[in-house]
Amino acid sequence: MTGENLCPPGTLVAGWWKADGSGFCDLGGAPQPRYYLDCNRVCDDGCGCGASGICATECTDANCRCLEGCGSQSVDCTRFRYGQCNQNVECVGEIACRVVTCVPPWEWDPTCTTTSATDNQTAFHDRPCLHDGFTDVAPDAFYTEAVGWMAAEGITTGLTNDLFGPREPAPRSHFATFLWRYAGRPDAPADSGFVDVSPDAWYAQPVSWMVGHGLTTGIGDNRFGPDMILPRSQAITFLWRLAGSPTARVAHNFSDVSSSNYFDVAVGWAAENGVTTGVSPTLFAPTQPLTRAQAATFLHRFHMLFHDTLALPGATP
């Protein structure tokens, strides 16, 4: 696998797996996969390795933490339980820590073909396979150019220095911040007036800027919903308002967007101008959660179309 090595110094990724249907990673009430990385101690030079692939306790500088001893082949301790290929490590020490995340910290390597115990793909974690920039953004993905542009312009810094999280859903606070940074980080009061946006929140100024320029009215009850996952319809509506709420000159062909929907004109405008092509020629998927990759793509397309002609609200000339 390629991706950021999340293991601490003196350890290496010795096992990984995916737990399907995890409530820990719920998305809109639907369970999503939870990902695990086991970080095991590196064995001292010259250590022998047992059949389990784990060196003896005396060969490492830490106490054994495996539940059934250092030679255990339990879930916590077996080196190649998950079929990692290309790692070329003959032996590892006991588990030192476990990283749990809702974001896959890797990209699949298509050259790995050996099946693992719990998945039909195996992966590697060799540093030479990593590329510059966000390591979870493939060089040929549909969103690669957009994410690179956002990073270069300071619109995003990623989830970490090495991970963008393209498949992660985009909360309303994230998208508000993307738009505000795109506009040049204009000054705005810290207090947006929403009861669920603290004036000292990192997204307080972006939300306040949106309110001040009519880009959002919140979700009702004087709330903005900063942690609420943004649907595709709301993202397009924000961009449409940023463009000045223009009228769509031609009707869209999306059967899942009715003329009675508040976002109908916004979607028509976005389709007419190429900001969106939908999830198919006839479907826009308005209620589908917006991913960070889609957020980057929408904003990049918006920029390419309008950056020479549009005066952004609050932006410094």
PDB file of C-alpha atoms in Angstrom:
ATOM      1  CA  MET A   1       0.000   0.000   0.000  1.00  0.00           C
ATOM      2  CA  THR A   2       1.089   3.532  -0.533  1.00  0.00           C
ATOM      3  CA  GLY A   3       0.303   6.149   2.039  1.00  0.00           C
ATOM      4  CA  GLU A   4       1.496   7.950   5.119  1.00  0.00           C
ATOM      5  CA  ASN A   5       3.364   5.746   7.588  1.00  0.00           C
ATOM      6  CA  LEU A   6       1.398   6.424  10.748  1.00  0.00           C
ATOM      7  CA  CYS A   7       3.528   4.171  12.942  1.00  0.00           C
ATOM      8  CA  PRO A   8       5.855   5.800  15.500  1.00  0.00           C
ATOM      9  CA  PRO A   9       9.668   5.601  15.245  1.00  0.00           C
ATOM     10  CA  GLY A  10      11.108   2.172  15.954  1.00  0.00           C
ATOM     11  CA  THR A  11       8.028   0.381  14.656  1.00  0.00           C
ATOM     12  CA  LEU A  12       6.619  -0.656  11.309  1.00  0.00           C
ATOM     13  CA  VAL A  13       3.257  -1.575   9.849  1.00  0.00           C
ATOM     14  CA  ALA A  14       3.041  -5.285  10.573  1.00  0.00           C
ATOM     15  CA  GLY A  15      -0.652  -5.885  10.010  1.00  0.00           C
ATOM     16  CA  TRP A  16      -3.723  -4.108   8.769  1.00  0.00           C
ATOM     17  CA  TRP A  17      -7.339  -4.920   8.218  1.00  0.00           C
ATOM     18  CA  LYS A  18     -10.726  -3.418   7.440  1.00  0.00           C
ATOM     19  CA  ALA A  19     -13.754  -3.924   9.667  1.00  0.00           C
ATOM     20  CA  ASP A  20     -16.924  -3.522   7.607  1.00  0.00           C
ATOM     21  CA  GLY A  21     -20.085  -2.033   9.060  1.00  0.00           C
ATOM     22  CA  SER A  22     -18.451  -0.091  11.876  1.00  0.00           C
ATOM     23  CA  GLY A  23     -20.708   2.230  13.848  1.00  0.00           C
ATOM     24  CA  PHE A  24     -17.591   4.190  14.815  1.00  0.00           C
ATOM     25  CA  CYS A  25     -17.414   5.507  11.255  1.00  0.00           C
ATOM     26  CA  ASP A  26     -21.116   6.114  10.640  1.00  0.00           C
ATOM     27  CA  LEU A  27     -21.905   8.344   7.683  1.00  0.00           C
ATOM     28  CA  GLY A  28     -25.425   9.731   7.762  1.00  0.00           C
ATOM     29  CA  GLY A  29     -26.492   6.885  10.018  1.00  0.00           C
ATOM     30  CA  ALA A  30     -25.039   4.233   7.713  1.00  0.00           C
ATOM     31  CA  PRO A  31     -22.152   2.143   9.110  1.00  0.00           C
ATOM     32  CA  GLN A  32     -18.903   2.505   7.175  1.00  0.00           C
ATOM     33  CA  PRO A  33     -15.602   0.569   7.285  1.00  0.00           C
ATOM     34  CA  ARG A  34     -13.124   1.123  10.084  1.00  0.00           C
ATOM     35  CA  TYR A  35      -9.442   0.655   9.227  1.00  0.00           C
ATOM     36  CA  TYR A  36      -6.745  -0.665  11.535  1.00  0.00           C
ATOM     37  CA  LEU A  37      -2.969  -0.487  11.322  1.00  0.00           C
ATOM     38  CA  ASP A  38      -0.891  -2.536  13.765  1.00  0.00           C
ATOM     39  CA  CYS A  39       2.513  -1.038  14.508  1.00  0.00           C
ATOM     40  CA  ASN A  40       4.975  -3.696  15.694  1.00  0.00           C
ATOM     41  CA  ARG A  41       8.433  -3.321  17.171  1.00  0.00           C
ATOM     42  CA  VAL A  42      11.438  -3.724  14.900  1.00  0.00           C
ATOM     43  CA  CYS A  43      13.544  -6.750  15.862  1.00  0.00           C
ATOM     44  CA  ASP A  44      17.188  -6.332  16.786  1.00  0.00           C
ATOM     45  CA  ASP A  45      19.778  -7.395  14.222  1.00  0.00           C
ATOM     46  CA  GLY A  46      20.550 -11.099  14.317  1.00  0.00           C
ATOM     47  CA  CYS A  47      17.303 -12.140  15.995  1.00  0.00           C
ATOM     48  CA  GLY A  48      15.801 -15.444  15.053  1.00  0.00           C
ATOM     49  CA  CYS A  49      12.207 -15.594  13.946  1.00  0.00           C
ATOM     50  CA  GLY A  50       9.703 -18.240  14.958  1.00  0.00           C
ATOM     51  CA  ALA A  51       7.051 -19.781  12.775  1.00  0.00           C
ATOM     52  CA  SER A  52       4.639 -17.062  13.821  1.00  0.00           C
ATOM     53  CA  GLY A  53       6.861 -14.373  12.300  1.00  0.00           C
ATOM     54  CA  ILE A  54       7.463 -12.733  15.678  1.00  0.00           C
ATOM     55  CA  CYS A  55      10.873 -12.547  17.300  1.00  0.00           C
ATOM     56  CA  ALA A  56      11.492 -13.431  20.931  1.00  0.00           C
ATOM     57  CA  THR A  57      10.858 -10.914  23.688  1.00  0.00           C
ATOM     58  CA  GLU A  58      14.546 -10.576  24.487  1.00  0.00           C
ATOM     59  CA  CYS A  59      15.202  -9.438  20.914  1.00  0.00           C
ATOM     60  CA  THR A  60      13.381  -6.149  21.384  1.00  0.00           C
ATOM     61  CA  ASP A  61      13.703  -3.344  23.882  1.00  0.00           C
ATOM     62  CA  ALA A  62      10.053  -3.403  24.965  1.00  0.00           C
ATOM     63  CA  ASN A  63       7.871  -5.746  26.959  1.00  0.00           C
ATOM     64  CA  CYS A  64       5.648  -8.094  24.997  1.00  0.00           C
ATOM     65  CA  ARG A  65       2.142  -6.694  24.663  1.00  0.00           C
ATOM     66  CA  CYS A  66       0.456  -9.514  22.769  1.00  0.00           C
ATOM     67  CA  LEU A  67      -2.425 -10.940  24.741  1.00  0.00           C
ATOM     68  CA  GLU A  68      -1.217 -14.537  24.517  1.00  0.00           C
ATOM     69  CA  GLY A  69       2.529 -14.005  24.429  1.00  0.00           C
ATOM     70  CA  CYS A  70       5.041 -12.985  21.815  1.00  0.00           C
ATOM     71  CA  GLY A  71       4.624 -16.160  19.790  1.00  0.00           C
ATOM     72  CA  SER A  72       0.870 -15.812  19.605  1.00  0.00           C
ATOM     73  CA  GLN A  73      -0.888 -15.997  16.257  1.00  0.00           C
ATOM     74  CA  SER A  74      -3.892 -14.075  17.544  1.00  0.00           C
ATOM     75  CA  VAL A  75      -5.427 -11.103  15.768  1.00  0.00           C
ATOM     76  CA  ASP A  76      -3.137  -8.691  17.566  1.00  0.00           C
ATOM     77  CA  CYS A  77       0.137 -10.378  16.805  1.00  0.00           C
ATOM     78  CA  THR A  78       0.427 -12.355  13.592  1.00  0.00           C
ATOM     79  CA  ARG A  79       2.747 -10.665  11.154  1.00  0.00           C
ATOM     80  CA  PHE A  80       1.329 -11.616   7.751  1.00  0.00           C
ATOM     81  CA  ARG A  81      -2.256 -12.277   8.747  1.00  0.00           C
ATOM     82  CA  TYR A  82      -3.309  -9.600   6.288  1.00  0.00           C
ATOM     83  CA  GLY A  83      -1.128 -10.732   3.411  1.00  0.00           C
ATOM     84  CA  GLN A  84       1.100  -7.711   3.032  1.00  0.00           C
ATOM     85  CA  CYS A  85       3.366  -8.144   0.061  1.00  0.00           C
ATOM     86  CA  ASN A  86       6.545  -6.325  -0.920  1.00  0.00           C
ATOM     87  CA  GLN A  87       7.359  -5.292   2.623  1.00  0.00           C
ATOM     88  CA  ASN A  88      10.338  -7.688   2.714  1.00  0.00           C
ATOM     89  CA  VAL A  89      10.465  -7.863   6.503  1.00  0.00           C
ATOM     90  CA  GLU A  90      11.308 -11.332   7.764  1.00  0.00           C
ATOM     91  CA  CYS A  91      10.450 -10.815  11.393  1.00  0.00           C
ATOM     92  CA  VAL A  92       8.771  -8.270  13.648  1.00  0.00           C
ATOM     93  CA  GLY A  93       8.542  -7.705  17.365  1.00  0.00           C
ATOM     94  CA  GLU A  94       5.442  -7.474  19.488  1.00  0.00           C
ATOM     95  CA  ILE A  95       2.688  -4.987  18.788  1.00  0.00           C
ATOM     96  CA  ALA A  96       3.475  -1.511  20.079  1.00  0.00           C
ATOM     97  CA  CYS A  97       0.295   0.342  19.198  1.00  0.00           C
ATOM     98  CA  ARG A  98      -2.698   0.279  16.911  1.00  0.00           C
ATOM     99  CA  VAL A  99      -3.933   3.088  14.682  1.00  0.00           C
ATOM    100  CA  VAL A 100      -7.685   3.203  14.052  1.00  0.00           C
ATOM    101  CA  THR A 101      -9.105   5.497  11.389  1.00  0.00           C
ATOM    102  CA  CYS A 102     -12.155   5.984   9.192  1.00  0.00           C
ATOM    103  CA  VAL A 103      -9.867   7.128   6.367  1.00  0.00           C
ATOM    104  CA  PRO A 104      -8.000   4.456   4.388  1.00  0.00           C
ATOM    105  CA  PRO A 105      -4.344   5.452   4.923  1.00  0.00           C
ATOM    106  CA  TRP A 106      -3.247   3.854   1.676  1.00  0.00           C
ATOM    107  CA  GLU A 107      -3.948   3.334  -1.998  1.00  0.00           C
ATOM    108  CA  TRP A 108      -4.124  -0.180  -3.427  1.00  0.00           C
ATOM    109  CA  ASP A 109      -1.145  -1.384  -5.421  1.00  0.00           C
ATOM    110  CA  PRO A 110      -2.465  -3.271  -8.485  1.00  0.00           C
ATOM    111  CA  THR A 111       0.744  -5.321  -8.755  1.00  0.00           C
ATOM    112  CA  CYS A 112      -0.024  -7.127  -5.491  1.00  0.00           C
ATOM    113  CA  THR A 113      -1.980 -10.276  -6.243  1.00  0.00           C
ATOM    114  CA  THR A 114      -1.529 -12.586  -3.255  1.00  0.00           C
ATOM    115  CA  THR A 115      -4.815 -12.957  -1.411  1.00  0.00           C
ATOM    116  CA  SER A 116      -4.936 -12.092   2.258  1.00  0.00           C
ATOM    117  CA  ALA A 117      -6.850 -13.699   5.094  1.00  0.00           C
ATOM    118  CA  THR A 118      -9.574 -11.074   5.252  1.00  0.00           C
ATOM    119  CA  ASP A 119      -9.583  -9.221   1.958  1.00  0.00           C
ATOM    120  CA  ASN A 120      -9.084  -9.936  -1.731  1.00  0.00           C
ATOM    121  CA  GLN A 121      -6.301  -7.410  -2.151  1.00  0.00           C
ATOM    122  CA  THR A 122      -2.865  -7.163  -0.636  1.00  0.00           C
ATOM    123  CA  ALA A 123      -0.708  -4.126  -0.360  1.00  0.00           C
ATOM    124  CA  PHE A 124       2.730  -2.776   0.412  1.00  0.00           C
ATOM    125  CA  HIS A 125       4.146   0.017   2.496  1.00  0.00           C
ATOM    126  CA  ASP A 126       7.562   0.696   0.981  1.00  0.00           C
ATOM    127  CA  ARG A 127       8.678   4.314   1.035  1.00  0.00           C
ATOM    128  CA  PRO A 128       9.999   4.397  -2.578  1.00  0.00           C
ATOM    129  CA  CYS A 129       6.453   3.836  -3.798  1.00  0.00           C
ATOM    130  CA  LEU A 130       5.195   7.068  -2.282  1.00  0.00           C
ATOM    131  CA  HIS A 131       4.884  10.190  -4.411  1.00  0.00           C
ATOM    132  CA  ASP A 132       5.132  13.868  -3.585  1.00  0.00           C
ATOM    133  CA  GLY A 133       2.134  15.658  -2.136  1.00  0.00           C
ATOM    134  CA  PHE A 134      -0.847  13.888  -0.625  1.00  0.00           C
ATOM    135  CA  THR A 135      -0.098  10.181  -0.790  1.00  0.00           C
ATOM    136  CA  ASP A 136      -3.778   9.212  -0.895  1.00  0.00           C
ATOM    137  CA  VAL A 137      -4.302  11.209  -4.107  1.00  0.00           C
ATOM    138  CA  ALA A 138      -3.455   9.000  -7.060  1.00  0.00           C
ATOM    139  CA  PRO A 139      -1.587  10.720  -9.914  1.00  0.00           C
ATOM    140  CA  ASP A 140      -4.368   9.967 -12.403  1.00  0.00           C
ATOM    141  CA  ALA A 141      -7.522  10.429 -10.292  1.00  0.00           C
ATOM    142  CA  PHE A 142     -10.283  12.708 -11.604  1.00  0.00           C
ATOM    143  CA  TYR A 143      -9.686  15.054  -8.667  1.00  0.00           C
ATOM    144  CA  THR A 144      -5.859  15.131  -8.735  1.00  0.00           C
ATOM    145  CA  GLU A 145      -5.508  18.463 -10.532  1.00  0.00           C
ATOM    146  CA  ALA A 146      -8.167  20.069  -8.351  1.00  0.00           C
ATOM    147  CA  VAL A 147      -6.577  18.928  -5.092  1.00  0.00           C
ATOM    148  CA  GLY A 148      -3.142  20.043  -6.271  1.00  0.00           C
ATOM    149  CA  TRP A 149      -4.516  23.460  -7.148  1.00  0.00           C
ATOM    150  CA  MET A 150      -6.215  23.801  -3.759  1.00  0.00           C
ATOM    151  CA  ALA A 151      -3.019  22.849  -1.937  1.00  0.00           C
ATOM    152  CA  ALA A 152      -0.912  25.253  -4.009  1.00  0.00           C
ATOM    153  CA  GLU A 153      -3.357  28.098  -3.333  1.00  0.00           C
ATOM    154  CA  GLY A 154      -3.518  27.405   0.391  1.00  0.00           C
ATOM    155  CA  ILE A 155      -7.191  26.451   0.235  1.00  0.00           C
ATOM    156  CA  THR A 156      -6.507  23.091   1.864  1.00  0.00           C
ATOM    157  CA  THR A 157      -3.756  21.659   4.024  1.00  0.00           C
ATOM    158  CA  GLY A 158      -5.271  18.179   4.067  1.00  0.00           C
ATOM    159  CA  LEU A 159      -6.333  16.030   6.978  1.00  0.00           C
ATOM    160  CA  THR A 160      -2.618  15.661   7.738  1.00  0.00           C
ATOM    161  CA  ASN A 161       0.510  16.809   5.927  1.00  0.00           C
ATOM    162  CA  ASP A 162       0.392  13.599   3.885  1.00  0.00           C
ATOM    163  CA  LEU A 163      -3.310  12.771   3.573  1.00  0.00           C
ATOM    164  CA  PHE A 164      -6.073  14.698   1.809  1.00  0.00           C
ATOM    165  CA  GLY A 165      -8.877  12.207   2.451  1.00  0.00           C
ATOM    166  CA  PRO A 166     -10.555  12.316  -0.979  1.00  0.00           C
ATOM    167  CA  ARG A 167     -13.191   9.729  -0.023  1.00  0.00           C
ATOM    168  CA  GLU A 168     -13.992  11.396   3.289  1.00  0.00           C
ATOM    169  CA  PRO A 169     -17.308  13.267   3.461  1.00  0.00           C
ATOM    170  CA  ALA A 170     -17.053  17.053   3.599  1.00  0.00           C
ATOM    171  CA  PRO A 171     -18.751  18.730   6.591  1.00  0.00           C
ATOM    172  CA  ARG A 172     -20.362  22.129   6.118  1.00  0.00           C
ATOM    173  CA  SER A 173     -17.586  23.749   8.164  1.00  0.00           C
ATOM    174  CA  HIS A 174     -14.925  22.390   5.779  1.00  0.00           C
ATOM    175  CA  PHE A 175     -16.683  23.634   2.665  1.00  0.00           C
ATOM    176  CA  ALA A 176     -17.308  27.044   4.225  1.00  0.00           C
ATOM    177  CA  THR A 177     -13.609  27.280   4.982  1.00  0.00           C
ATOM    178  CA  PHE A 178     -12.658  26.241   1.446  1.00  0.00           C
ATOM    179  CA  LEU A 179     -14.848  29.008   0.010  1.00  0.00           C
ATOM    180  CA  TRP A 180     -13.532  31.613   2.441  1.00  0.00           C
ATOM    181  CA  ARG A 181      -9.915  30.771   1.701  1.00  0.00           C
ATOM    182  CA  TYR A 182     -10.672  30.813  -2.023  1.00  0.00           C
ATOM    183  CA  ALA A 183     -12.056  34.331  -1.620  1.00  0.00           C
ATOM    184  CA  GLY A 184      -8.753  35.419  -0.093  1.00  0.00           C
ATOM    185  CA  ARG A 185      -9.580  35.010   3.610  1.00  0.00           C
ATOM    186  CA  PRO A 186     -11.531  38.270   3.848  1.00  0.00           C
ATOM    187  CA  ASP A 187     -12.087  39.819   7.260  1.00  0.00           C
ATOM    188  CA  ALA A 188     -15.353  38.939   8.960  1.00  0.00           C
ATOM    189  CA  PRO A 189     -16.667  39.143  12.520  1.00  0.00           C
ATOM    190  CA  ALA A 190     -15.930  36.128  14.694  1.00  0.00           C
ATOM    191  CA  ASP A 191     -19.575  35.932  15.772  1.00  0.00           C
ATOM    192  CA  SER A 192     -21.764  34.596  12.976  1.00  0.00           C
ATOM    193  CA  GLY A 193     -24.925  34.645  15.072  1.00  0.00           C
ATOM    194  CA  PHE A 194     -25.355  30.871  14.945  1.00  0.00           C
ATOM    195  CA  VAL A 195     -25.692  29.200  18.344  1.00  0.00           C
ATOM    196  CA  ASP A 196     -23.667  26.171  17.225  1.00  0.00           C
ATOM    197  CA  VAL A 197     -20.681  28.162  15.917  1.00  0.00           C
ATOM    198  CA  SER A 198     -18.436  29.338  18.723  1.00  0.00           C
ATOM    199  CA  PRO A 199     -16.609  32.625  17.992  1.00  0.00           C
ATOM    200  CA  ASP A 200     -13.318  30.856  18.711  1.00  0.00           C
ATOM    201  CA  ALA A 201     -13.989  27.916  16.370  1.00  0.00           C
ATOM    202  CA  TRP A 202     -11.478  27.555  13.525  1.00  0.00           C
ATOM    203  CA  TYR A 203     -14.330  27.946  11.018  1.00  0.00           C
ATOM    204  CA  ALA A 204     -16.063  30.884  12.787  1.00  0.00           C
ATOM    205  CA  GLN A 205     -14.769  33.573  10.436  1.00  0.00           C
ATOM    206  CA  PRO A 206     -15.566  31.618   7.241  1.00  0.00           C
ATOM    207  CA  VAL A 207     -19.134  30.984   8.432  1.00  0.00           C
ATOM    208  CA  SER A 208     -19.549  34.624   9.452  1.00  0.00           C
ATOM    209  CA  TRP A 209     -18.284  35.716   6.027  1.00  0.00           C
ATOM    210  CA  MET A 210     -20.828  33.449   4.332  1.00  0.00           C
ATOM    211  CA  VAL A 211     -23.644  34.859   6.445  1.00  0.00           C
ATOM    212  CA  GLY A 212     -22.591  38.440   5.782  1.00  0.00           C
ATOM    213  CA  HIS A 213     -22.682  37.935   2.029  1.00  0.00           C
ATOM    214  CA  GLY A 214     -25.867  35.891   1.813  1.00  0.00           C
ATOM    215  CA  LEU A 215     -24.209  32.596   0.980  1.00  0.00           C
ATOM    216  CA  THR A 216     -25.905  30.719   3.818  1.00  0.00           C
ATOM    217  CA  THR A 217     -28.889  31.124   6.098  1.00  0.00           C
ATOM    218  CA  GLY A 218     -28.102  28.041   8.150  1.00  0.00           C
ATOM    219  CA  ILE A 219     -30.176  24.914   8.645  1.00  0.00           C
ATOM    220  CA  GLY A 220     -32.859  26.454  10.867  1.00  0.00           C
ATOM    221  CA  ASP A 221     -33.289  27.148  14.576  1.00  0.00           C
ATOM    222  CA  ASN A 222     -30.418  29.625  14.375  1.00  0.00           C
ATOM    223  CA  ARG A 223     -27.964  26.825  13.602  1.00  0.00           C
ATOM    224  CA  PHE A 224     -25.352  26.393  10.892  1.00  0.00           C
ATOM    225  CA  GLY A 225     -24.686  22.670  11.336  1.00  0.00           C
ATOM    226  CA  PRO A 226     -20.873  22.822  11.104  1.00  0.00           C
ATOM    227  CA  ASP A 227     -20.425  19.079  11.586  1.00  0.00           C
ATOM    228  CA  MET A 228     -23.283  18.099   9.299  1.00  0.00           C
ATOM    229  CA  ILE A 229     -22.123  16.350   6.143  1.00  0.00           C
ATOM    230  CA  LEU A 230     -22.768  18.574   3.157  1.00  0.00           C
ATOM    231  CA  PRO A 231     -25.080  17.133   0.468  1.00  0.00           C
ATOM    232  CA  ARG A 232     -24.169  17.753  -3.149  1.00  0.00           C
ATOM    233  CA  SER A 233     -27.208  20.015  -3.534  1.00  0.00           C
ATOM    234  CA  GLN A 234     -26.022  22.399  -0.807  1.00  0.00           C
ATOM    235  CA  ALA A 235     -22.493  22.568  -2.198  1.00  0.00           C
ATOM    236  CA  ILE A 236     -23.786  23.575  -5.624  1.00  0.00           C
ATOM    237  CA  THR A 237     -26.139  26.098  -4.035  1.00  0.00           C
ATOM    238  CA  PHE A 238     -23.258  27.735  -2.149  1.00  0.00           C
ATOM    239  CA  LEU A 239     -21.256  28.048  -5.368  1.00  0.00           C
ATOM    240  CA  TRP A 240     -24.280  29.384  -7.243  1.00  0.00           C
ATOM    241  CA  ARG A 241     -24.783  32.066  -4.602  1.00  0.00           C
ATOM    242  CA  LEU A 242     -21.070  32.859  -4.722  1.00  0.00           C
ATOM    243  CA  ALA A 243     -21.529  33.482  -8.454  1.00  0.00           C
ATOM    244  CA  GLY A 244     -24.352  35.937  -7.721  1.00  0.00           C
ATOM    245  CA  SER A 245     -27.338  33.557  -8.029  1.00  0.00           C
ATOM    246  CA  PRO A 246     -27.541  33.744 -11.843  1.00  0.00           C
ATOM    247  CA  THR A 247     -30.457  32.366 -13.834  1.00  0.00           C
ATOM    248  CA  ALA A 248     -29.926  29.131 -15.730  1.00  0.00           C
ATOM    249  CA  ARG A 249     -30.504  29.682 -19.436  1.00  0.00           C
ATOM    250  CA  VAL A 250     -31.212  26.040 -20.275  1.00  0.00           C
ATOM    251  CA  ALA A 251     -32.974  23.292 -18.359  1.00  0.00           C
ATOM    252  CA  HIS A 252     -30.923  20.468 -16.898  1.00  0.00           C
ATOM    253  CA  ASN A 253     -31.610  16.804 -17.656  1.00  0.00           C
ATOM    254  CA  PHE A 254     -31.430  15.432 -14.127  1.00  0.00           C
ATOM    255  CA  SER A 255     -34.522  13.400 -13.318  1.00  0.00           C
ATOM    256  CA  ASP A 256     -33.814  13.500  -9.575  1.00  0.00           C
ATOM    257  CA  VAL A 257     -33.963  17.312  -9.380  1.00  0.00           C
ATOM    258  CA  SER A 258     -37.488  18.733  -9.478  1.00  0.00           C
ATOM    259  CA  SER A 259     -38.465  22.273 -10.382  1.00  0.00           C
ATOM    260  CA  SER A 260     -39.903  22.523  -6.876  1.00  0.00           C
ATOM    261  CA  ASN A 261     -36.517  21.915  -5.239  1.00  0.00           C
ATOM    262  CA  TYR A 262     -34.834  25.021  -3.832  1.00  0.00           C
ATOM    263  CA  PHE A 263     -31.625  23.993  -5.595  1.00  0.00           C
ATOM    264  CA  ASP A 264     -33.188  23.447  -9.032  1.00  0.00           C
ATOM    265  CA  VAL A 265     -31.890  26.680 -10.582  1.00  0.00           C
ATOM    266  CA  ALA A 266     -28.488  26.245  -8.936  1.00  0.00           C
ATOM    267  CA  VAL A 267     -28.108  22.738 -10.352  1.00  0.00           C
ATOM    268  CA  GLY A 268     -29.241  23.941 -13.780  1.00  0.00           C
ATOM    269  CA  TRP A 269     -26.664  26.741 -13.687  1.00  0.00           C
ATOM    270  CA  ALA A 270     -23.936  24.320 -12.564  1.00  0.00           C
ATOM    271  CA  ALA A 271     -24.784  21.836 -15.310  1.00  0.00           C
ATOM    272  CA  GLU A 272     -24.962  24.550 -17.964  1.00  0.00           C
ATOM    273  CA  ASN A 273     -21.529  25.883 -17.024  1.00  0.00           C
ATOM    274  CA  GLY A 274     -19.810  22.554 -16.487  1.00  0.00           C
ATOM    275  CA  VAL A 275     -19.395  22.855 -12.728  1.00  0.00           C
ATOM    276  CA  THR A 276     -21.116  19.485 -12.469  1.00  0.00           C
ATOM    277  CA  THR A 277     -21.859  16.670 -14.886  1.00  0.00           C
ATOM    278  CA  GLY A 278     -23.863  14.727 -12.323  1.00  0.00           C
ATOM    279  CA  VAL A 279     -23.242  11.161 -11.269  1.00  0.00           C
ATOM    280  CA  SER A 280     -24.695  10.079 -14.627  1.00  0.00           C
ATOM    281  CA  PRO A 281     -26.168  11.925 -17.621  1.00  0.00           C
ATOM    282  CA  THR A 282     -29.614  11.888 -15.982  1.00  0.00           C
ATOM    283  CA  LEU A 283     -28.861  11.861 -12.241  1.00  0.00           C
ATOM    284  CA  PHE A 284     -27.380  14.555 -10.027  1.00  0.00           C
ATOM    285  CA  ALA A 285     -27.764  12.753  -6.658  1.00  0.00           C
ATOM    286  CA  PRO A 286     -28.683  15.873  -4.662  1.00  0.00           C
ATOM    287  CA  THR A 287     -28.836  14.151  -1.272  1.00  0.00           C
ATOM    288  CA  GLN A 288     -25.632  12.165  -1.709  1.00  0.00           C
ATOM    289  CA  PRO A 289     -22.930  13.241   0.776  1.00  0.00           C
ATOM    290  CA  LEU A 290     -20.290  15.410  -0.842  1.00  0.00           C
ATOM    291  CA  THR A 291     -16.811  13.912  -0.666  1.00  0.00           C
ATOM    292  CA  ARG A 292     -13.718  16.040  -0.239  1.00  0.00           C
ATOM    293  CA  ALA A 293     -12.663  14.995  -3.754  1.00  0.00           C
ATOM    294  CA  GLN A 294     -15.950  16.287  -5.167  1.00  0.00           C
ATOM    295  CA  ALA A 295     -15.654  19.488  -3.141  1.00  0.00           C
ATOM    296  CA  ALA A 296     -12.222  20.127  -4.630  1.00  0.00           C
ATOM    297  CA  THR A 297     -13.460  19.347  -8.134  1.00  0.00           C
ATOM    298  CA  PHE A 298     -16.510  21.613  -7.924  1.00  0.00           C
ATOM    299  CA  LEU A 299     -14.461  24.524  -6.598  1.00  0.00           C
ATOM    300  CA  HIS A 300     -11.688  24.056  -9.165  1.00  0.00           C
ATOM    301  CA  ARG A 301     -14.160  23.983 -12.041  1.00  0.00           C
ATOM    302  CA  PHE A 302     -15.816  27.090 -10.623  1.00  0.00           C
ATOM    303  CA  HIS A 303     -12.455  28.830 -10.493  1.00  0.00           C
ATOM    304  CA  MET A 304     -11.479  27.873 -14.028  1.00  0.00           C
ATOM    305  CA  LEU A 305     -14.777  29.208 -15.351  1.00  0.00           C
ATOM    306  CA  PHE A 306     -15.164  32.443 -13.412  1.00  0.00           C
ATOM    307  CA  HIS A 307     -11.898  33.612 -11.853  1.00  0.00           C
ATOM    308  CA  ASP A 308     -11.311  36.234 -14.576  1.00  0.00           C
ATOM    309  CA  THR A 309     -14.807  37.723 -14.478  1.00  0.00           C
ATOM    310  CA  LEU A 310     -16.236  37.250 -10.986  1.00  0.00           C
ATOM    311  CA  ALA A 311     -15.712  39.638  -8.074  1.00  0.00           C
ATOM    312  CA  LEU A 312     -15.813  37.497  -4.944  1.00  0.00           C
ATOM    313  CA  PRO A 313     -17.728  38.994  -2.002  1.00  0.00           C
ATOM    314  CA  GLY A 314     -15.455  40.569   0.563  1.00  0.00           C
ATOM    315  CA  ALA A 315     -12.320  39.806  -1.423  1.00  0.00           C
ATOM    316  CA  THR A 316      -9.516  42.349  -1.427  1.00  0.00           C
ATOM    317  CA  PRO A 317      -9.036  43.821  -4.944  1.00  0.00           C
TER     318      PRO A 317
END
